[in-house]
Coordinates of C-alpha atoms in Angstrom, one line a residue:
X1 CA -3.1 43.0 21.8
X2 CA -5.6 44.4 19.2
X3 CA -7.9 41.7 17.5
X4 CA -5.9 41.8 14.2
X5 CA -2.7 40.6 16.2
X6 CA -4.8 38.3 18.1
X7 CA -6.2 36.4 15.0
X8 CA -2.7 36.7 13.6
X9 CA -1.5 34.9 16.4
X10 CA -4.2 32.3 17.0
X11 CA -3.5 31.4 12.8
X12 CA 0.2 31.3 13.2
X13 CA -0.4 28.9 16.4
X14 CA -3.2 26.7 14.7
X15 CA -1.1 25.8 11.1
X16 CA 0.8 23.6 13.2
X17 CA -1.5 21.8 15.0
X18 CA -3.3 21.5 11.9
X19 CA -0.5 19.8 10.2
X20 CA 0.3 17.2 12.7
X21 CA -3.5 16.5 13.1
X22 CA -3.2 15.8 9.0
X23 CA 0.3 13.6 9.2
X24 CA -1.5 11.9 12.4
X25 CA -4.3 10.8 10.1
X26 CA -2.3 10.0 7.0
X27 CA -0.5 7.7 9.5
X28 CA -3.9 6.4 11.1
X29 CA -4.4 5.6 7.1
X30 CA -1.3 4.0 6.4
X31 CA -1.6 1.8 8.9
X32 CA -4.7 0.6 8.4
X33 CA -4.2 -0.3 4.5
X34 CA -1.3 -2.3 5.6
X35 CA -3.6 -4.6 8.2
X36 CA -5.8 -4.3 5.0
X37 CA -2.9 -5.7 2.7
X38 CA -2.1 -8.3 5.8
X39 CA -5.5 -9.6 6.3
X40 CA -6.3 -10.1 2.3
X41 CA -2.7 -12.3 1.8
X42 CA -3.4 -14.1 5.3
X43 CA -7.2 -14.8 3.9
X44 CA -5.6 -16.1 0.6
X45 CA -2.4 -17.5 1.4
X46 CA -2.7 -18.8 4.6
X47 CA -1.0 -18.3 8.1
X48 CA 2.0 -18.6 6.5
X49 CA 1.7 -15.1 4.9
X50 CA 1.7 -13.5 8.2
X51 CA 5.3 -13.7 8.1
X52 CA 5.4 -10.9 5.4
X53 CA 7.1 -7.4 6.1
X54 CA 4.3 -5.4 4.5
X55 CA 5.4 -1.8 3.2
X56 CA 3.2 1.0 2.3
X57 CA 4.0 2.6 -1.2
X58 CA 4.7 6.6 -1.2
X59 CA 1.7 8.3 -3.3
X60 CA 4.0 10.4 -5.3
X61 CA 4.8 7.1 -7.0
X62 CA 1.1 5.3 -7.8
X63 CA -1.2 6.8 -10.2
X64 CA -4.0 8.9 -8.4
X65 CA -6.6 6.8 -6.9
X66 CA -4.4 4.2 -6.2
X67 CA -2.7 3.0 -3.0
X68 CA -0.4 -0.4 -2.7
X69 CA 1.9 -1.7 -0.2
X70 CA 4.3 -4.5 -0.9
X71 CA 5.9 -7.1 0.3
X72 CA 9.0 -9.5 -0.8
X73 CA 8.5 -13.2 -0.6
X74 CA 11.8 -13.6 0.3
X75 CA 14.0 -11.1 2.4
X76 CA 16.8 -9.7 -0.8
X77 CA 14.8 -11.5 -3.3
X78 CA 13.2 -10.3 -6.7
X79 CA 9.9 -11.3 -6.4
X80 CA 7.1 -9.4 -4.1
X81 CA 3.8 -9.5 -3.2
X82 CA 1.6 -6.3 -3.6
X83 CA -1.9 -5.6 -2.6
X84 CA -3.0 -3.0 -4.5
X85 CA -6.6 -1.1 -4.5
X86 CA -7.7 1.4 -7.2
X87 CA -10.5 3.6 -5.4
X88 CA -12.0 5.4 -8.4
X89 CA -13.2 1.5 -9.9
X90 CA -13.2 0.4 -6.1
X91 CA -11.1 -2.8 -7.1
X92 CA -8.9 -4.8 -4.9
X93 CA -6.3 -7.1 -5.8
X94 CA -3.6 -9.0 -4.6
X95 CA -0.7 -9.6 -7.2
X96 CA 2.9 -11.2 -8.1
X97 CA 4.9 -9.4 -9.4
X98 CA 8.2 -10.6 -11.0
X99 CA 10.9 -8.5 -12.2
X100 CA 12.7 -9.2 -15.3
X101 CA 16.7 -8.4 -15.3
X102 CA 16.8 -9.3 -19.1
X103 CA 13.6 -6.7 -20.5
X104 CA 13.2 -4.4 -17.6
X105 CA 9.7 -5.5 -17.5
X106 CA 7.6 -7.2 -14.3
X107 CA 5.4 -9.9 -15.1
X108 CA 2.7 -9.2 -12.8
X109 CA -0.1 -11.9 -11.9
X110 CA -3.3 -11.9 -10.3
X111 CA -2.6 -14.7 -6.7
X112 CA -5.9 -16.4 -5.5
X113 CA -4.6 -18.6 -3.1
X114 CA -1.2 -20.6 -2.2
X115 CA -1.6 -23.0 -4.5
X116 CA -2.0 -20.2 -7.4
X117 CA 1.1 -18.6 -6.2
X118 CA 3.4 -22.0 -6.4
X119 CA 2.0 -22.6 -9.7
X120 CA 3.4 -18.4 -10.6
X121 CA 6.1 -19.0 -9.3
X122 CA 7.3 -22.8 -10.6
X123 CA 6.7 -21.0 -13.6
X124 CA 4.0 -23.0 -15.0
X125 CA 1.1 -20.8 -17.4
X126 CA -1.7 -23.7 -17.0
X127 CA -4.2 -22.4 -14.8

C-alpha cells in the first residue's frame, strides 16, 4: 500500500469514529442540561418536581445560543414547565408556559418557587 492509499484509508476509517465521538458528547451534553433543568425545578419547586419527565429541546428549533428542555405539569395536559438558558447573555430561567387554544399565543411566566407557580396557574396576576 503506497502512503497516499494508506492516509486515504486511515481518513476514511477515522470520519466515523470521529462522528460517534461527536454524537457521544452531544449526548454527554444533553444529559447533563436535563439534570441541570431537574436540579433548578427541584431547588425551586420542591421534591415534588422530581416527578417531572424532563425533555431536551432539538436545536434546530431554539434560536442560536439557546438550549431548553421541557416538561408538562401534567401527563396530556397544556401547560409545561421549561428551563431555558440563553448562553450569549449567560441567563437562566425557569418558566410557565401556557398555551392559548383561542389566540395561538403562550403566556409564558417567570416560576420562583411553588407557591409562584399556584398563583400562575389559579390564574391570579397579583404578585
Amino acid at each position: 500500500m503506497t502512503l497516499i492509499e494508506l492516509a486515504i484509508d486511515s481518513y476514511n476509517r477515522s470520519v466515523p469514529e470521529a462522528e460517534q465521538q461527536a454524537a457521544e458528547m452531544a449526548e454527554s451534553a444533553r444529559e447533563e442540561f436535563l439534570a441541570y433543568a431537574k436540579g433548578s425545578a427541584k431547588r425551586s419547586l420542591g421534591d415534588a418536581a422530581a416527578e417531572l419527565d424532563w425533555k431536551y429541546t432539538p436545536a434546530a428549533e431554539l434560536p442560536e445560543q439557546v438550549e431548553q428542555a421541557t416538561a408538562f405539569l401534567v401527563p396530556g395536559g397544556p401547560e409545561y414547565l421549561r428551563y431555558r438558558a440563553d448562553h450569549s447573555e449567560d441567563k437562566h430561567r425557569l418558566e410557565l408556559v401556557q398555551p392559548c387554544a383561542g389566540c395561538g399565543r403562550d403566556r409564558i411566566e417567570s416560576v420562583h418557587s411553588l407557591p409562584d407557580l399556584g398563583r400562575l396557574l389559579s390564574g391570579s396576576g397579583e404578585a
